[in-house]
Coordinates of C-alpha atoms and ligand atoms in Angstrom, one line a residue:
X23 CA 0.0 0.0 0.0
X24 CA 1.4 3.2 -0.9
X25 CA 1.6 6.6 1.8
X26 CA -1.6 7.9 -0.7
X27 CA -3.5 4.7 -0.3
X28 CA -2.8 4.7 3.4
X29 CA -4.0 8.5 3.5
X30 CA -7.2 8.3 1.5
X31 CA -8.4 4.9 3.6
X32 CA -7.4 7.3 6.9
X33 CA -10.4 9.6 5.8
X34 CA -13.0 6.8 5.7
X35 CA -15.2 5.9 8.2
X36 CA -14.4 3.2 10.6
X37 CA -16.5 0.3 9.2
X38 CA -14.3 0.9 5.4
X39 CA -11.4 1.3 7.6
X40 CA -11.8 -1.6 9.8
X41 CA -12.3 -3.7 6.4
X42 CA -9.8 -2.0 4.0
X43 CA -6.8 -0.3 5.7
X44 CA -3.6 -2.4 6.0
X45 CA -4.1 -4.0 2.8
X46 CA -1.3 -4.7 1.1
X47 CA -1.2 -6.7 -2.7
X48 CA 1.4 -8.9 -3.3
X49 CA 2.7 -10.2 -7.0
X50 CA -0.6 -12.5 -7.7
X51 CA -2.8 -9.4 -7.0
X52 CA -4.7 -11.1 -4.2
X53 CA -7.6 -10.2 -3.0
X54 CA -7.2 -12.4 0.5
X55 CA -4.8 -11.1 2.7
X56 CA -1.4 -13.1 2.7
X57 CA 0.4 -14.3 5.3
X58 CA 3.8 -14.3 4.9
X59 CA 5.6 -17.5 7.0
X60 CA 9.4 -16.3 6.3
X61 CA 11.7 -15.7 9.1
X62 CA 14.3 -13.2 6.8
X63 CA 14.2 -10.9 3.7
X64 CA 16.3 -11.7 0.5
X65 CA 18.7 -7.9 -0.7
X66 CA 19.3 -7.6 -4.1
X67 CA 23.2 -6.2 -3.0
X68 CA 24.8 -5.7 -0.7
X69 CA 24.4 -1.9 -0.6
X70 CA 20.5 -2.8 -0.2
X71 CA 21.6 -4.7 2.6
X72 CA 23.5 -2.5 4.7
X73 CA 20.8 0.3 3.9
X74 CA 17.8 -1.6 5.1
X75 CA 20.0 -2.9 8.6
X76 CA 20.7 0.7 9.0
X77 CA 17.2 1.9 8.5
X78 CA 18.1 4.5 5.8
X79 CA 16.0 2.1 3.3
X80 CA 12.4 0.7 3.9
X81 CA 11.9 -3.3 3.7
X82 CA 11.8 -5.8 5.4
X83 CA 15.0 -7.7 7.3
X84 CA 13.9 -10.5 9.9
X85 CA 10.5 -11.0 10.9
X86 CA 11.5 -10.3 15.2
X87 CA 11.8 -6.7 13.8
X88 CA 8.8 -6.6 10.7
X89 CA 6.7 -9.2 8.8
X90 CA 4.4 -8.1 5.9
X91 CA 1.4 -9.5 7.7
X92 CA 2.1 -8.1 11.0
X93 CA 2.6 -4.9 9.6
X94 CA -0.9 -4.9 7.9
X95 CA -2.7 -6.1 10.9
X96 CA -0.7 -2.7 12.7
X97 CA -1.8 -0.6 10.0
X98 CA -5.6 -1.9 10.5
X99 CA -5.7 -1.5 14.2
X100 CA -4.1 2.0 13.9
X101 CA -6.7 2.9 12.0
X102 CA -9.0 1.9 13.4
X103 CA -7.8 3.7 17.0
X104 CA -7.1 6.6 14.7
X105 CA -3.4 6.5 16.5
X106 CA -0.2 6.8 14.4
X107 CA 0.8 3.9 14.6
X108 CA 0.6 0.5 16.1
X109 CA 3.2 -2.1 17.2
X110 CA 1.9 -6.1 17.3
X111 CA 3.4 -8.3 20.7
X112 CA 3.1 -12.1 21.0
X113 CA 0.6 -11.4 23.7
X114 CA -1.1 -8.6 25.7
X115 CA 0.9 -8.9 28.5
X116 CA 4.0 -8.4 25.6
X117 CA 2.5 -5.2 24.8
X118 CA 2.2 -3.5 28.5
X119 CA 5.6 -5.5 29.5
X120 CA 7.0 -3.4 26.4
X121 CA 5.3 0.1 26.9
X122 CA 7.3 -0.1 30.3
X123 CA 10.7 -1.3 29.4
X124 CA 11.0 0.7 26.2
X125 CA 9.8 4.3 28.5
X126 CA 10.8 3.9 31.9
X127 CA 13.9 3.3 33.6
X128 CA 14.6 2.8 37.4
X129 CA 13.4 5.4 39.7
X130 CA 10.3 6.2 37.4
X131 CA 7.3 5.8 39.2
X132 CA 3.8 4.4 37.8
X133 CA 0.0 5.0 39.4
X134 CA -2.0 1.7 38.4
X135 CA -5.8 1.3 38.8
X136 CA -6.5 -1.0 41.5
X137 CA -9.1 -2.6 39.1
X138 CA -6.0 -4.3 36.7
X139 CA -6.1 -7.5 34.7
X140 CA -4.0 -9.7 37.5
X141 CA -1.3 -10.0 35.3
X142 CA -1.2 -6.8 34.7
X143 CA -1.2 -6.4 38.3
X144 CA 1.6 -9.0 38.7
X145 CA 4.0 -7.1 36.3
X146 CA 4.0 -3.8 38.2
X147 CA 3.9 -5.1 41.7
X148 CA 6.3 -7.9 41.2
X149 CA 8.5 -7.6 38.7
X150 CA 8.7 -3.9 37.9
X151 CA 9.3 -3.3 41.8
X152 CA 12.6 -5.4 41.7
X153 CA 14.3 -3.3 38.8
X154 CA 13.5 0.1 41.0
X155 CA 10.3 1.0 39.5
X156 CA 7.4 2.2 41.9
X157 CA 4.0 1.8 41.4
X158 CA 0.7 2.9 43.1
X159 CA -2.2 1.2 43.2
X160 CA -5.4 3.7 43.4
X161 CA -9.1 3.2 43.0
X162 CA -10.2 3.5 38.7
X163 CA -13.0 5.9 39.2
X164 CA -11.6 8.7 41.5
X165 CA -9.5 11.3 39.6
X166 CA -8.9 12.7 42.9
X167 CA -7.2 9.4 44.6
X168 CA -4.9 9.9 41.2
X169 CA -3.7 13.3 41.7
X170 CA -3.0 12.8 45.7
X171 CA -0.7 10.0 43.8
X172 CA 1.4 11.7 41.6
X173 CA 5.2 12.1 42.8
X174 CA 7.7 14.1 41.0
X175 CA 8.9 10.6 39.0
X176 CA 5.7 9.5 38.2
X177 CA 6.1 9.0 34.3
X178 CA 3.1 6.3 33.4
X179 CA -0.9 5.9 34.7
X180 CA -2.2 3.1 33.7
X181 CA -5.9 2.0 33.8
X182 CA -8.4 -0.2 32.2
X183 CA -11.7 1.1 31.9
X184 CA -15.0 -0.5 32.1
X185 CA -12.8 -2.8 34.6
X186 CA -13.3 -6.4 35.4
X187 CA -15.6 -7.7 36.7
X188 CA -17.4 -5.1 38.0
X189 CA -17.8 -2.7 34.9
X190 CA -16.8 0.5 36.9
X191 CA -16.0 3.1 34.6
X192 CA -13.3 6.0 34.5
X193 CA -13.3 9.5 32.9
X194 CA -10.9 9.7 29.7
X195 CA -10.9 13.0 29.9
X196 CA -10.5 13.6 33.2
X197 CA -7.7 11.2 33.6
X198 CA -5.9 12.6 30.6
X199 CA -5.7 16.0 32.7
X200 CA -4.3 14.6 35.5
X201 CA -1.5 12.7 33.2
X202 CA -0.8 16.0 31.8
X203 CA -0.5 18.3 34.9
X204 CA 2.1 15.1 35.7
X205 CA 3.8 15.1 33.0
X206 CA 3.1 11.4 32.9
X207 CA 1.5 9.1 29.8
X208 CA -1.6 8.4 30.1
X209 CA -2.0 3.9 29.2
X210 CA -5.0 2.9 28.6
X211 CA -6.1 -0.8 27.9
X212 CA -9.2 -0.9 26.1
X213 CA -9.3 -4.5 25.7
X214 CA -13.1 -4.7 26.9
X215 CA -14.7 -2.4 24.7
X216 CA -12.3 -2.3 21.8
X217 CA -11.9 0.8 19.2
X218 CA -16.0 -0.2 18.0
X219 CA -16.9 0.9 21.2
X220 CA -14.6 3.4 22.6
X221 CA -11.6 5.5 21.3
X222 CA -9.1 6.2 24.6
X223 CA -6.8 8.6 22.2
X224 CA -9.4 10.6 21.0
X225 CA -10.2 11.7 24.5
X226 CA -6.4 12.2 25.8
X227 CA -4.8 8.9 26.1
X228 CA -1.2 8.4 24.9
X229 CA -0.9 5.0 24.6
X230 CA -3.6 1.9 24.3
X231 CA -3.2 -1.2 25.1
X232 CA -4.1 -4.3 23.2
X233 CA -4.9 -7.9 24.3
X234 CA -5.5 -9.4 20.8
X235 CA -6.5 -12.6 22.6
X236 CA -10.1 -11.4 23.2
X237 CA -12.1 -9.2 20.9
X238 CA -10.0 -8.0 18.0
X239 CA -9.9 -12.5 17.4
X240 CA -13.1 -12.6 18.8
X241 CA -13.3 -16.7 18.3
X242 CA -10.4 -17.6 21.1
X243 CA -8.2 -18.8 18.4
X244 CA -4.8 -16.9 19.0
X245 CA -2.6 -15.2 21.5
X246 CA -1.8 -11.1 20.4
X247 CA -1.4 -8.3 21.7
X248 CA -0.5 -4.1 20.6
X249 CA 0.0 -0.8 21.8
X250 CA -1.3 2.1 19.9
X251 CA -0.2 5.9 19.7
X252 CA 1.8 8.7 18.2
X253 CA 5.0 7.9 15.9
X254 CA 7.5 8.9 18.6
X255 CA 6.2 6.7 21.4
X256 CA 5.6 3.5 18.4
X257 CA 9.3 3.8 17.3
X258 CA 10.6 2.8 20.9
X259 CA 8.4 0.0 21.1
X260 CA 9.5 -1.3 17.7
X261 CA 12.9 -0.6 19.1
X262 CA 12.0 -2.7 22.2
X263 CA 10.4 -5.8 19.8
X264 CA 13.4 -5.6 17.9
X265 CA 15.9 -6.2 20.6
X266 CA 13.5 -8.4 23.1
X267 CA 11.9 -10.3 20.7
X268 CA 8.6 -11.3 21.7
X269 CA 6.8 -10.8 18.2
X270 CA 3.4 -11.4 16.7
X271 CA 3.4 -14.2 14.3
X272 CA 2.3 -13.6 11.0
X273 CA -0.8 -16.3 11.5
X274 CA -1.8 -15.2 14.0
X275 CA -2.0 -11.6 12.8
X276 CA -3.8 -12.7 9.6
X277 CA -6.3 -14.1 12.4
X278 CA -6.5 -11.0 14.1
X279 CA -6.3 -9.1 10.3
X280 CA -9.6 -11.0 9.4
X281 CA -11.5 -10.6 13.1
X282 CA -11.2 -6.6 12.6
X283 CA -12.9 -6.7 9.7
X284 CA -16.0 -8.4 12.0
X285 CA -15.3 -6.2 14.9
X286 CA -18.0 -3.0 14.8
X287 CA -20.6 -6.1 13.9
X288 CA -19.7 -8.6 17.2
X289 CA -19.0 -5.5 19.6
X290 CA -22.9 -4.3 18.9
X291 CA -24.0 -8.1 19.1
X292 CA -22.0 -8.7 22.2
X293 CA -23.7 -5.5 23.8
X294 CA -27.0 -6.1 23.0
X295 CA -27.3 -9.8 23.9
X296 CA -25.4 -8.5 27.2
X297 CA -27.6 -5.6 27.9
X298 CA -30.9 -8.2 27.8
X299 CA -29.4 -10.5 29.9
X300 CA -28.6 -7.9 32.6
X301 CA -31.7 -6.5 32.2
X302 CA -33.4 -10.5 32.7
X303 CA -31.1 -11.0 35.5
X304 CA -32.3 -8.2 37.7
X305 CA -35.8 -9.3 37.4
X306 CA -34.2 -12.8 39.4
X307 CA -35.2 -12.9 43.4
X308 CA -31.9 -14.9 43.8
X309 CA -30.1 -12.4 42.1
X310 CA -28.6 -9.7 44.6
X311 CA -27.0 -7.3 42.2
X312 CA -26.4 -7.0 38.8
X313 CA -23.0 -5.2 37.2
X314 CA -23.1 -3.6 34.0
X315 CA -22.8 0.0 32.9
X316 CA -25.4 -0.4 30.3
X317 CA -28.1 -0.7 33.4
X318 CA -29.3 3.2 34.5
X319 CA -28.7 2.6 38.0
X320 CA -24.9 1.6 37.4
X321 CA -22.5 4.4 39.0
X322 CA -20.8 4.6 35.8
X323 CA -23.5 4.8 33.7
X324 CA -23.8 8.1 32.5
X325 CA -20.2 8.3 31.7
X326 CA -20.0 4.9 30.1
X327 CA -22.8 6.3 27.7
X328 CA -20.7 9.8 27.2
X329 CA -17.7 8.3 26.3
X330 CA -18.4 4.8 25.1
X331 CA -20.9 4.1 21.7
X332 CA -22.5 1.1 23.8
X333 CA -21.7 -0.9 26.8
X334 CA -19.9 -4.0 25.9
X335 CA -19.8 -7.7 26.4
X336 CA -18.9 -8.4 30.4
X337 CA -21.0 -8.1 32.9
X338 CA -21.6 -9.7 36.4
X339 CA -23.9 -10.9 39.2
X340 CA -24.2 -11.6 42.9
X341 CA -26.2 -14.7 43.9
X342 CA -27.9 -15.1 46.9
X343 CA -26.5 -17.8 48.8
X344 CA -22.4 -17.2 49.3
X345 CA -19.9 -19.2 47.0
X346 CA -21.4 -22.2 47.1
X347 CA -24.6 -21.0 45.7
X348 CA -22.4 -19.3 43.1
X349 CA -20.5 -22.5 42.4
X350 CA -23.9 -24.3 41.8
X351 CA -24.9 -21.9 39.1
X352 CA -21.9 -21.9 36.5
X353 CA -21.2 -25.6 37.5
X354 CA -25.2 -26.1 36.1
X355 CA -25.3 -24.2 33.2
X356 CA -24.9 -26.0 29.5
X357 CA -24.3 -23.5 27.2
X358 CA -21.9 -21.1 28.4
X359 CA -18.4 -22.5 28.9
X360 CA -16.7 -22.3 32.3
X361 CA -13.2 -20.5 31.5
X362 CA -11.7 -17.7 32.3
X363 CA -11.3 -16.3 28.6
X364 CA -13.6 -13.8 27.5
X365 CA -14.2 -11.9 23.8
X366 CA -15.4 -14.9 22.1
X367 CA -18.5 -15.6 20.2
X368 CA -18.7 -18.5 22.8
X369 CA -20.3 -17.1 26.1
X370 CA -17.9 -17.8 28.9
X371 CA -18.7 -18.3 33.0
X372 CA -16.6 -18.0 35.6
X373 CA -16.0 -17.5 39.3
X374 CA -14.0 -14.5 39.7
X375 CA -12.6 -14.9 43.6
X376 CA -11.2 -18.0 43.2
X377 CA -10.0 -18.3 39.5
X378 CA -9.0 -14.5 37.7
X379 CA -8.8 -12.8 40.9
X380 CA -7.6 -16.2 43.2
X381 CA -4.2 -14.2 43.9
X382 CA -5.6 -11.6 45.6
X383 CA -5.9 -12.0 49.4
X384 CA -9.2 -12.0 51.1
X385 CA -8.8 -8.6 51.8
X386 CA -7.6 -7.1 48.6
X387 CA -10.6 -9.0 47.1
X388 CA -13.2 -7.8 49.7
X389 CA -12.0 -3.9 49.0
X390 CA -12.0 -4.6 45.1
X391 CA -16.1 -6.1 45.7
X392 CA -14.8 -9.6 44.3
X393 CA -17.5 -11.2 46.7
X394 CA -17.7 -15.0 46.9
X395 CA -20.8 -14.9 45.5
X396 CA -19.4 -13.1 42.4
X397 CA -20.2 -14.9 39.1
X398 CA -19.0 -12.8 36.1
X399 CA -20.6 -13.7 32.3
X400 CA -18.3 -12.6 29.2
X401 CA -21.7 -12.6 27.0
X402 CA -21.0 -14.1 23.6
X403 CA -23.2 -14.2 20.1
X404 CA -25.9 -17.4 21.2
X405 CA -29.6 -16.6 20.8
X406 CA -30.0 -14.7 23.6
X407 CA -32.9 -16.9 24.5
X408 CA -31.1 -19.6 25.1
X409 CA -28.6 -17.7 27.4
X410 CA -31.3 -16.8 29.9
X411 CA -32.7 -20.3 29.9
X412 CA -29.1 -21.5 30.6
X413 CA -28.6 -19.2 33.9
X414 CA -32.2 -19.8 34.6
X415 CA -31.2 -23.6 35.0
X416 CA -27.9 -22.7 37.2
X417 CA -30.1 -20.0 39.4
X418 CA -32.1 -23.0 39.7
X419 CA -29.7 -25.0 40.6
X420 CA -27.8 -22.5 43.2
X421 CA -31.7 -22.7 44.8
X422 CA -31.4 -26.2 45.3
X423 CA -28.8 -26.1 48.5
Ligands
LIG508 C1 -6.4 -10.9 28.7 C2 -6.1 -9.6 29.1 C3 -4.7 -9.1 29.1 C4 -3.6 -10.0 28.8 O1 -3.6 -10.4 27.5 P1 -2.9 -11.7 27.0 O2 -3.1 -11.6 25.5 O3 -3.6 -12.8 27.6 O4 -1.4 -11.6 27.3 C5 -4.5 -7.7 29.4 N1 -5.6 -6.9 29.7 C6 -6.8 -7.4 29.8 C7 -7.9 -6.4 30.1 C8 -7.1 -8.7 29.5 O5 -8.4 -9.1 29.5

């Protein structure tokens, strides 16, 4: 694809983009996008050679640093973020592993959202803490507790907004403001609602965060990841990939290449069969509380409909009746598959306290409203029909003490 090409397809609108940009014809004028399995790049000379290690020539040279494919599936997800660029990570947890080693060093510090994917959690807390780098750990929805955070090293905040499990929701915008009265970068992974649903850099962020491995797939086929953003911020993550090595391969971003082109489509699928069964579940007498932003009564409701085009896939429930009651439910139902993946046309069931947020002590759980009786639904493409009947049979079952 030539700079023109990429240009005009930049000034369509997102459904033509999400389809279109990142396409990039080979010899046999293919309509299907390739994927290229090669591990190097042939030079015609020498001279091409040196130029293209040295960077003073385009092309490719080893596919750690750049792979046609890749590249295509960067371009696409750019696009469709309306960033700069993107850079493509063997996983998700490559991605926010390399935002931090490519942009801070020792002595930085970082203000996380309490509400983190665990992993996420895991990398600042555990590992980043033993090469010198600080991080704080403050509630998502309280700009306030962010500011009372910041220290005169504070280069990173990093969130995840609607969080898991509990949907809360944070303001862009008003997290974006306290970055930049930091002087820190504003992270954002918008794994749950996806650039469909919500665009973080159009509202202030510097950076998102990609877990390929959910939505942008969207069938639980591959592991990917990306970080999104302007040109200067991109070049040290390449930079980083190039040196540390953990790249996308080229299947898997064809996989990821083709699920973008589905994405706008699922995202309104995933929200609508969501919102009904939210709405079906509060209506349950053994239902306690229903979570999901698309619900009026949610606390992050009205910003979740200010800043996002609809609510998203994830929502969750407290059951009457303590973890055993909850344990009865998802170990009843027959449709929905009890895992803890989530962004796939399969509806998923899980119970968060003791799988995705098992590491967290009683405490940490208790002040983060991961009850035992916490059962969280990742709400897939089925008839929605059938989906009620399904958590109709494992209320019934949680009933049945
Ligand atoms: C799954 C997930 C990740 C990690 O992604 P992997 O591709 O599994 O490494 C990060 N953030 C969120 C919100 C996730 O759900």
């Amino acid at each position: 694809m030539t700079d023109d090409d990429s240009a005009f397809l930049r000034s369509q609108g997102p459904a033509t983009r999400a389809v279109r940009a990142g396409i990039s014809r080979g010899p046999e004028g293919e309509h299907g996008e390739p994927i290229y399995t090669t591990s190097s790049y042939v030079f015609a000379s020498c001279a091409e050679a040196a130029a293209r290690f040295s960077g003073d020539a385009p092309g490719n040279v080893y596919s750690r640093y750049t792979n046609p494919t890749v590249r295509a599936f960067e371009e696409r997800l750019a696009a469709l973020e309306e960033g700069d660029a993107a850079v493509a990570t063997a996983s998700g947890m490559a991605a926010i592993f390399g935002v931090c080693v490519a942009l801070l060093e020792s002595g930085d510090h970082v203000i996380c959202s309490r509400d983190v994917f665990g992993a996420t959690a895991g990398l600042f807390g555990r590992y980043l803490a033993r090469f010198g780098i600080e991080t704080s750990f403050v509630p998502l929805a309280d700009p306030t507790a962010w500011r009372a955070a910041v220290r005169p090293r504070t280069r990173l905040l990093y969130l995840e907004t609607p969080s898991n499990p509990l949907c809360e929701v944070a303001d862009l915008e008003a997290m974006a403001d306290v970055a930049r009265e930091a002087g820190a970068l504003l992270v954002v992974d918008n794994c749950f609602c996806t650039p469909a649903l919500q665009r973080p850099l159009a509202l202030g962020a510097d950076i998102v965060i990609h877990s390929a491995t959910k939505y942008l797939d969207g069938q639980g086929r591959c592991l990917g990841g990306a970080a999104v953003g302007r040109e200067e911020l991109m070049r040290e993550l390449r930079a980083y990939l190039r040196t540390c090595g953990p790249s996308m391969s080229p299947f898997n971003a064809w996989v990821f290449l083709k699920g973008l082109e589905t994405l706008a489509l699922r995202m309104r699928a995933h929200s609508e069969n969501a919102d009904r069964l939210a709405r079906w579940l509060k209506t349950q007498p053994a239902v306690e509380r229903v979570f999901y932003a698309g619900l009026p009564e949610h606390p992050g409701h009205a910003l979740a409909a200010r800043q996002q085009s609809a609510f998203g896939g994830v929502l969750s429930f407290r059951i009457r009746g303590g973890r055993e009651a909850a344990w009865r439910c998802i170990d009843a139902v027959r449709v929905m598959s009890l895992t803890a993946n989530l962004g796939d046309a399969k509806t998923t069931i899980v119970h968060p306290a003791t799988t995705t947020h098992g590491r967290l002590t009683a405490e940490e759980r208790e002040r983060a409203g991961i009850s035992e009786n916490l059962v969280r639904v990742a709400v897939g493409l089925e008839d929605v029909e059938d989906l009620e009947v399904d958590l109709a049979r494992g209320i019934a079952a949680a009933e049945r003490a």
